[in-house]
PDB file of C-alpha atoms in Angstrom:
ATOM      1  CA  GLY A   1      -7.932 -15.280  -6.249  1.00  0.00           C
ATOM      2  CA  ALA A   2      -6.823 -11.825  -7.302  1.00  0.00           C
ATOM      3  CA  VAL A   3      -9.571  -9.268  -7.673  1.00  0.00           C
ATOM      4  CA  VAL A   4      -7.223  -6.714  -9.222  1.00  0.00           C
ATOM      5  CA  SER A   5      -5.041  -7.861 -12.080  1.00  0.00           C
ATOM      6  CA  GLN A   6      -1.910  -5.876 -12.869  1.00  0.00           C
ATOM      7  CA  HIS A   7       0.322  -6.392 -15.888  1.00  0.00           C
ATOM      8  CA  PRO A   8       3.116  -6.704 -16.637  1.00  0.00           C
ATOM      9  CA  SER A   9       4.686  -7.988 -13.451  1.00  0.00           C
ATOM     10  CA  TRP A  10       8.222  -7.198 -14.552  1.00  0.00           C
ATOM     11  CA  VAL A  11       9.660  -4.903 -17.212  1.00  0.00           C
ATOM     12  CA  ILE A  12      13.256  -4.260 -18.188  1.00  0.00           C
ATOM     13  CA  CYS A  13      13.829  -1.679 -20.883  1.00  0.00           C
ATOM     14  CA  LYS A  14      16.250   0.884 -22.184  1.00  0.00           C
ATOM     15  CA  SER A  15      16.334   4.490 -21.099  1.00  0.00           C
ATOM     16  CA  GLY A  16      13.993   6.640 -23.173  1.00  0.00           C
ATOM     17  CA  THR A  17      11.402   3.918 -23.642  1.00  0.00           C
ATOM     18  CA  SER A  18       7.759   4.408 -22.665  1.00  0.00           C
ATOM     19  CA  VAL A  19       6.192   1.680 -20.569  1.00  0.00           C
ATOM     20  CA  LYS A  20       2.485   1.024 -20.051  1.00  0.00           C
ATOM     21  CA  ILE A  21       1.179  -0.721 -16.944  1.00  0.00           C
ATOM     22  CA  GLU A  22      -2.388  -2.001 -16.794  1.00  0.00           C
ATOM     23  CA  CYS A  23      -4.582  -2.443 -13.772  1.00  0.00           C
ATOM     24  CA  ARG A  24      -7.878  -4.283 -14.167  1.00  0.00           C
ATOM     25  CA  SER A  25     -10.615  -4.843 -11.642  1.00  0.00           C
ATOM     26  CA  LEU A  26     -12.024  -8.344 -12.004  1.00  0.00           C
ATOM     27  CA  ASP A  27     -15.724  -8.989 -11.378  1.00  0.00           C
ATOM     28  CA  PHE A  28     -16.337  -5.510 -10.052  1.00  0.00           C
ATOM     29  CA  GLN A  29     -16.358  -1.939 -11.281  1.00  0.00           C
ATOM     30  CA  ALA A  30     -13.862   0.598 -10.045  1.00  0.00           C
ATOM     31  CA  THR A  31     -14.601   4.232 -10.723  1.00  0.00           C
ATOM     32  CA  THR A  32     -11.460   5.092  -8.780  1.00  0.00           C
ATOM     33  CA  MET A  33      -8.075   3.432  -8.689  1.00  0.00           C
ATOM     34  CA  PHE A  34      -4.900   4.447  -6.919  1.00  0.00           C
ATOM     35  CA  TRP A  35      -1.345   4.239  -8.206  1.00  0.00           C
ATOM     36  CA  TYR A  36       1.506   3.880  -5.726  1.00  0.00           C
ATOM     37  CA  ARG A  37       5.256   3.753  -6.182  1.00  0.00           C
ATOM     38  CA  GLN A  38       7.654   1.936  -3.892  1.00  0.00           C
ATOM     39  CA  PHE A  39      11.418   2.395  -4.117  1.00  0.00           C
ATOM     40  CA  PRO A  40      13.624  -0.362  -2.667  1.00  0.00           C
ATOM     41  CA  LYS A  41      13.421  -0.617   1.121  1.00  0.00           C
ATOM     42  CA  GLN A  42      10.989   2.275   1.260  1.00  0.00           C
ATOM     43  CA  SER A  43       7.295   2.709   1.834  1.00  0.00           C
ATOM     44  CA  LEU A  44       4.474   2.987  -0.669  1.00  0.00           C
ATOM     45  CA  MET A  45       3.845   6.528  -1.816  1.00  0.00           C
ATOM     46  CA  LEU A  46       0.681   7.578  -3.594  1.00  0.00           C
ATOM     47  CA  MET A  47       1.404   8.949  -7.046  1.00  0.00           C
ATOM     48  CA  ALA A  48      -2.072   9.657  -8.333  1.00  0.00           C
ATOM     49  CA  THR A  49      -5.754   8.857  -8.116  1.00  0.00           C
ATOM     50  CA  SER A  50      -7.268   7.598 -11.336  1.00  0.00           C
ATOM     51  CA  ASN A  51     -10.888   8.590 -11.980  1.00  0.00           C
ATOM     52  CA  GLU A  52     -13.043   6.892 -14.589  1.00  0.00           C
ATOM     53  CA  GLY A  53     -14.061   9.319 -17.310  1.00  0.00           C
ATOM     54  CA  SER A  54     -12.124  12.266 -15.950  1.00  0.00           C
ATOM     55  CA  LYS A  55      -8.594  13.479 -15.357  1.00  0.00           C
ATOM     56  CA  ALA A  56      -6.407  11.862 -12.769  1.00  0.00           C
ATOM     57  CA  THR A  57      -5.460  13.678  -9.602  1.00  0.00           C
ATOM     58  CA  TYR A  58      -1.707  13.768  -9.092  1.00  0.00           C
ATOM     59  CA  GLU A  59       0.128  14.098  -5.809  1.00  0.00           C
ATOM     60  CA  GLN A  60       2.524  16.963  -5.302  1.00  0.00           C
ATOM     61  CA  GLY A  61       5.848  16.373  -7.004  1.00  0.00           C
ATOM     62  CA  VAL A  62       4.546  13.807  -9.492  1.00  0.00           C
ATOM     63  CA  GLU A  63       4.933  14.939 -13.098  1.00  0.00           C
ATOM     64  CA  LYS A  64       1.635  14.455 -14.881  1.00  0.00           C
ATOM     65  CA  ASP A  65       3.278  14.710 -18.294  1.00  0.00           C
ATOM     66  CA  LYS A  66       5.684  11.925 -17.420  1.00  0.00           C
ATOM     67  CA  PHE A  67       3.254   9.579 -15.699  1.00  0.00           C
ATOM     68  CA  LEU A  68       0.208   9.444 -17.934  1.00  0.00           C
ATOM     69  CA  ILE A  69      -2.893   7.905 -16.407  1.00  0.00           C
ATOM     70  CA  ASN A  70      -5.928   6.818 -18.359  1.00  0.00           C
ATOM     71  CA  HIS A  71      -9.086   5.379 -16.814  1.00  0.00           C
ATOM     72  CA  ALA A  72     -11.280   4.911 -19.859  1.00  0.00           C
ATOM     73  CA  SER A  73     -13.521   2.168 -18.513  1.00  0.00           C
ATOM     74  CA  LEU A  74     -14.949   1.023 -15.208  1.00  0.00           C
ATOM     75  CA  THR A  75     -12.535  -1.889 -15.048  1.00  0.00           C
ATOM     76  CA  LEU A  76      -9.275  -0.610 -16.497  1.00  0.00           C
ATOM     77  CA  SER A  77      -6.747   2.023 -15.498  1.00  0.00           C
ATOM     78  CA  THR A  78      -3.378   2.405 -17.171  1.00  0.00           C
ATOM     79  CA  LEU A  79      -0.193   4.141 -16.109  1.00  0.00           C
ATOM     80  CA  THR A  80       2.284   5.031 -18.826  1.00  0.00           C
ATOM     81  CA  VAL A  81       5.785   6.022 -17.811  1.00  0.00           C
ATOM     82  CA  THR A  82       6.963   8.145 -20.711  1.00  0.00           C
ATOM     83  CA  SER A  83      10.618   8.453 -21.696  1.00  0.00           C
ATOM     84  CA  ALA A  84      11.636   6.380 -18.699  1.00  0.00           C
ATOM     85  CA  HIS A  85      15.024   6.916 -17.095  1.00  0.00           C
ATOM     86  CA  PRO A  86      16.956   4.853 -14.534  1.00  0.00           C
ATOM     87  CA  GLU A  87      15.613   6.976 -11.676  1.00  0.00           C
ATOM     88  CA  ASP A  88      12.103   5.797 -12.617  1.00  0.00           C
ATOM     89  CA  SER A  89      13.089   2.240 -11.747  1.00  0.00           C
ATOM     90  CA  SER A  90      10.733   1.210  -8.976  1.00  0.00           C
ATOM     91  CA  PHE A  91       7.861  -1.056  -7.932  1.00  0.00           C
ATOM     92  CA  TYR A  92       4.566   0.364  -9.193  1.00  0.00           C
ATOM     93  CA  ILE A  93       1.368  -0.959  -7.671  1.00  0.00           C
ATOM     94  CA  CYS A  94      -2.281  -0.143  -8.178  1.00  0.00           C
ATOM     95  CA  SER A  95      -5.265  -0.603  -5.915  1.00  0.00           C
ATOM     96  CA  ALA A  96      -9.019  -0.346  -6.199  1.00  0.00           C
ATOM     97  CA  PRO A  97     -11.484   0.323  -3.383  1.00  0.00           C
ATOM     98  CA  GLY A  98     -13.775  -2.516  -2.387  1.00  0.00           C
ATOM     99  CA  HIS A  99     -17.544  -2.231  -2.392  1.00  0.00           C
ATOM    100  CA  ASN A 100     -19.377  -0.469   0.404  1.00  0.00           C
ATOM    101  CA  ASN A 101     -16.349   0.945   2.166  1.00  0.00           C
ATOM    102  CA  GLN A 102     -14.502  -2.365   2.159  1.00  0.00           C
ATOM    103  CA  PRO A 103     -10.682  -2.532   2.151  1.00  0.00           C
ATOM    104  CA  GLN A 104      -8.772  -1.886  -1.009  1.00  0.00           C
ATOM    105  CA  HIS A 105      -7.611  -4.599  -3.339  1.00  0.00           C
ATOM    106  CA  PHE A 106      -4.021  -4.326  -4.511  1.00  0.00           C
ATOM    107  CA  GLY A 107      -2.613  -5.561  -7.787  1.00  0.00           C
ATOM    108  CA  ASP A 108       0.503  -7.728  -7.744  1.00  0.00           C
ATOM    109  CA  GLY A 109       2.690  -4.791  -8.705  1.00  0.00           C
ATOM    110  CA  THR A 110       5.042  -4.107 -11.601  1.00  0.00           C
ATOM    111  CA  ARG A 111       8.766  -4.065 -11.109  1.00  0.00           C
ATOM    112  CA  LEU A 112      10.184  -1.586 -13.602  1.00  0.00           C
ATOM    113  CA  SER A 113      13.904  -1.589 -14.315  1.00  0.00           C
ATOM    114  CA  ILE A 114      15.308   1.029 -16.678  1.00  0.00           C
ATOM    115  CA  LEU A 115      18.793   0.384 -17.987  1.00  0.00           C
TER     116      LEU A 115
ATOM    117  CA  GLY P   1      -2.255  16.266   4.253  1.00  0.00           C
ATOM    118  CA  GLU P   2      -1.919  13.176   6.377  1.00  0.00           C
ATOM    119  CA  ASN P   3       1.459  12.140   7.773  1.00  0.00           C
ATOM    120  CA  VAL P   4       2.030   8.721   9.322  1.00  0.00           C
ATOM    121  CA  GLU P   5       5.087   7.912  11.411  1.00  0.00           C
ATOM    122  CA  GLN P   6       5.990   4.297  12.206  1.00  0.00           C
ATOM    123  CA  HIS P   7       8.388   2.834  14.771  1.00  0.00           C
ATOM    124  CA  PRO P   8      10.599   0.925  15.019  1.00  0.00           C
ATOM    125  CA  SER P   9      12.035   0.612  11.527  1.00  0.00           C
ATOM    126  CA  THR P  10      13.507  -2.787  12.379  1.00  0.00           C
ATOM    127  CA  LEU P  11      12.493  -5.257  15.055  1.00  0.00           C
ATOM    128  CA  SER P  12      14.150  -8.530  15.908  1.00  0.00           C
ATOM    129  CA  VAL P  13      12.443 -10.946  18.285  1.00  0.00           C
ATOM    130  CA  GLN P  14      12.872 -14.524  19.369  1.00  0.00           C
ATOM    131  CA  GLU P  15      10.314 -17.034  18.192  1.00  0.00           C
ATOM    132  CA  GLY P  16       7.428 -17.136  20.640  1.00  0.00           C
ATOM    133  CA  ASP P  17       7.959 -13.593  21.878  1.00  0.00           C
ATOM    134  CA  SER P  18       5.567 -10.720  21.191  1.00  0.00           C
ATOM    135  CA  ALA P  19       6.184  -7.899  18.725  1.00  0.00           C
ATOM    136  CA  VAL P  20       4.718  -4.412  18.922  1.00  0.00           C
ATOM    137  CA  ILE P  21       4.802  -1.812  16.175  1.00  0.00           C
ATOM    138  CA  LYS P  22       3.540   1.710  16.747  1.00  0.00           C
ATOM    139  CA  CYS P  23       2.231   4.407  14.437  1.00  0.00           C
ATOM    140  CA  THR P  24       1.123   7.980  14.867  1.00  0.00           C
ATOM    141  CA  TYR P  25      -0.898  10.033  12.427  1.00  0.00           C
ATOM    142  CA  SER P  26      -1.506  13.733  12.043  1.00  0.00           C
ATOM    143  CA  ASP P  27      -4.950  14.201  10.490  1.00  0.00           C
ATOM    144  CA  SER P  28      -7.789  13.936  12.985  1.00  0.00           C
ATOM    145  CA  ALA P  29     -10.168  13.322  10.054  1.00  0.00           C
ATOM    146  CA  SER P  30      -8.639   9.880   9.452  1.00  0.00           C
ATOM    147  CA  ASN P  31     -11.003   7.095  10.455  1.00  0.00           C
ATOM    148  CA  TYR P  32      -9.543   3.940   8.952  1.00  0.00           C
ATOM    149  CA  PHE P  33      -6.271   2.324   9.986  1.00  0.00           C
ATOM    150  CA  PRO P  34      -5.133  -0.840   8.213  1.00  0.00           C
ATOM    151  CA  TRP P  35      -1.997  -2.882   8.731  1.00  0.00           C
ATOM    152  CA  TYR P  36      -0.241  -4.649   5.879  1.00  0.00           C
ATOM    153  CA  LYS P  37       2.356  -7.373   5.671  1.00  0.00           C
ATOM    154  CA  GLN P  38       4.613  -7.271   2.640  1.00  0.00           C
ATOM    155  CA  GLU P  39       7.035  -9.955   1.590  1.00  0.00           C
ATOM    156  CA  LEU P  40       9.850  -9.152  -0.795  1.00  0.00           C
ATOM    157  CA  GLY P  41       8.582  -8.355  -4.284  1.00  0.00           C
ATOM    158  CA  LYS P  42       4.956  -9.026  -3.376  1.00  0.00           C
ATOM    159  CA  ARG P  43       1.878  -6.902  -2.933  1.00  0.00           C
ATOM    160  CA  PRO P  44       0.947  -5.683   0.556  1.00  0.00           C
ATOM    161  CA  GLN P  45      -1.442  -8.056   2.288  1.00  0.00           C
ATOM    162  CA  LEU P  46      -4.028  -6.708   4.672  1.00  0.00           C
ATOM    163  CA  ILE P  47      -3.655  -8.477   8.002  1.00  0.00           C
ATOM    164  CA  ILE P  48      -5.984  -6.436  10.183  1.00  0.00           C
ATOM    165  CA  ASP P  49      -7.691  -3.067  10.184  1.00  0.00           C
ATOM    166  CA  ILE P  50      -9.519  -0.885  12.637  1.00  0.00           C
ATOM    167  CA  ARG P  51     -12.001   1.903  12.254  1.00  0.00           C
ATOM    168  CA  SER P  52     -12.300   4.932  14.479  1.00  0.00           C
ATOM    169  CA  ASN P  53     -15.408   3.763  16.290  1.00  0.00           C
ATOM    170  CA  VAL P  54     -13.473   0.871  17.826  1.00  0.00           C
ATOM    171  CA  GLY P  55     -10.587   0.982  20.293  1.00  0.00           C
ATOM    172  CA  GLU P  56      -9.270  -2.526  19.864  1.00  0.00           C
ATOM    173  CA  LYS P  57      -9.615  -5.448  17.493  1.00  0.00           C
ATOM    174  CA  LYS P  58      -8.162  -8.918  17.661  1.00  0.00           C
ATOM    175  CA  ASP P  59      -7.759 -11.740  15.183  1.00  0.00           C
ATOM    176  CA  GLN P  60      -6.029 -14.799  16.615  1.00  0.00           C
ATOM    177  CA  ARG P  61      -2.404 -13.791  17.279  1.00  0.00           C
ATOM    178  CA  ILE P  62      -2.808 -10.289  15.895  1.00  0.00           C
ATOM    179  CA  ALA P  63      -4.373  -7.310  17.624  1.00  0.00           C
ATOM    180  CA  VAL P  64      -4.576  -3.631  16.906  1.00  0.00           C
ATOM    181  CA  THR P  65      -5.309  -0.810  19.334  1.00  0.00           C
ATOM    182  CA  LEU P  66      -6.337   2.729  18.471  1.00  0.00           C
ATOM    183  CA  ASN P  67      -6.183   5.886  20.557  1.00  0.00           C
ATOM    184  CA  LYS P  68      -7.931   8.602  18.576  1.00  0.00           C
ATOM    185  CA  THR P  69      -7.300  11.271  21.152  1.00  0.00           C
ATOM    186  CA  ALA P  70      -3.568  10.739  20.999  1.00  0.00           C
ATOM    187  CA  LYS P  71      -3.657   9.873  17.284  1.00  0.00           C
ATOM    188  CA  HIS P  72      -1.760   6.665  17.571  1.00  0.00           C
ATOM    189  CA  PHE P  73      -2.395   3.009  16.858  1.00  0.00           C
ATOM    190  CA  SER P  74      -0.383  -0.119  17.414  1.00  0.00           C
ATOM    191  CA  LEU P  75      -0.025  -3.638  16.064  1.00  0.00           C
ATOM    192  CA  HIS P  76       0.566  -6.482  18.475  1.00  0.00           C
ATOM    193  CA  ILE P  77       1.680  -9.908  17.321  1.00  0.00           C
ATOM    194  CA  THR P  78       1.845 -12.605  19.984  1.00  0.00           C
ATOM    195  CA  GLU P  79       3.611 -15.958  19.860  1.00  0.00           C
ATOM    196  CA  THR P  80       5.648 -14.884  16.864  1.00  0.00           C
ATOM    197  CA  GLN P  81       6.725 -17.465  14.334  1.00  0.00           C
ATOM    198  CA  PRO P  82       9.505 -17.365  11.708  1.00  0.00           C
ATOM    199  CA  GLU P  83       6.890 -16.992   8.983  1.00  0.00           C
ATOM    200  CA  ASP P  84       5.850 -13.695  10.563  1.00  0.00           C
ATOM    201  CA  SER P  85       9.158 -12.272   9.307  1.00  0.00           C
ATOM    202  CA  ALA P  86       8.335  -9.569   6.740  1.00  0.00           C
ATOM    203  CA  VAL P  87       7.928  -5.830   6.396  1.00  0.00           C
ATOM    204  CA  TYR P  88       4.849  -4.421   8.082  1.00  0.00           C
ATOM    205  CA  PHE P  89       3.211  -1.147   7.123  1.00  0.00           C
ATOM    206  CA  CYS P  90       0.585   0.851   8.939  1.00  0.00           C
ATOM    207  CA  ALA P  91      -1.606   3.252   7.029  1.00  0.00           C
ATOM    208  CA  ALA P  92      -4.298   5.842   7.590  1.00  0.00           C
ATOM    209  CA  SER P  93      -7.192   7.025   5.496  1.00  0.00           C
ATOM    210  CA  PHE P  94     -10.477   8.895   5.757  1.00  0.00           C
ATOM    211  CA  ASN P  95     -12.238   5.629   5.001  1.00  0.00           C
ATOM    212  CA  ALA P  96     -11.412   2.243   3.489  1.00  0.00           C
ATOM    213  CA  GLY P  97     -12.210   3.427  -0.021  1.00  0.00           C
ATOM    214  CA  ASN P  98      -9.922   6.428   0.059  1.00  0.00           C
ATOM    215  CA  MET P  99      -6.249   6.776  -0.723  1.00  0.00           C
ATOM    216  CA  LEU P 100      -3.911   5.415   1.917  1.00  0.00           C
ATOM    217  CA  THR P 101      -1.033   7.220   3.568  1.00  0.00           C
ATOM    218  CA  PHE P 102       1.515   4.653   4.657  1.00  0.00           C
ATOM    219  CA  GLY P 103       3.990   4.644   7.483  1.00  0.00           C
ATOM    220  CA  GLY P 104       7.655   4.051   6.755  1.00  0.00           C
ATOM    221  CA  GLY P 105       7.503   0.328   7.456  1.00  0.00           C
ATOM    222  CA  THR P 106       8.956  -2.051  10.047  1.00  0.00           C
ATOM    223  CA  ARG P 107      11.167  -4.966   9.118  1.00  0.00           C
ATOM    224  CA  LEU P 108      10.295  -7.732  11.549  1.00  0.00           C
ATOM    225  CA  MET P 109      12.706 -10.611  11.959  1.00  0.00           C
ATOM    226  CA  VAL P 110      11.662 -13.595  14.034  1.00  0.00           C
ATOM    227  CA  LYS P 111      14.609 -15.741  15.000  1.00  0.00           C
ATOM    228  CA  PRO P 112      13.955 -19.465  15.457  1.00  0.00           C
TER     229      PRO P 112
END
């Protein structure tokens, strides 16, 4: 079964709306989580690294004021897309490292469509 | 930062044939190289990975080779089946727990 739970799986909303995506680690603690974005027919690109109890680290070109990341507990990281516009429509997916240098666990992803 | 190049972008093979996908990376500090299979609208699924202390790894029909000197690694799928059709991504990282840099992806089509 899934070890990382991501919700919602699909969101359609109007331009200007803020959308929150949750990523939960199940049965394990994740002090770090990664948020990726994947546009249609493209690869996964890292947006930011979420760190429990501290500020997220954003990749170059990613607006930190637009993509708010909160990692308030050892099992939950959230990504909020503020004032979303059609160009923010994409597949957003989180991942959490496994224990003892084991491969990462990916969430199921969130397909965000902004009208 | 790390840069991963992947080729080819599309690959069409006949069922039963072999498929090879190649990746190169730029950062010599990378030590972990996973391969993912992604079906439309789904999460990437890890199919095999290799760490820098190993040159080759095999799991049934899938094998991966790594040349650290040349900074390239390859995925080999033998006896391809229609259900192997998907998009495959290579990636590189300092270790398995670090952020991944993905290649551009290869759309593999296996014709019955």
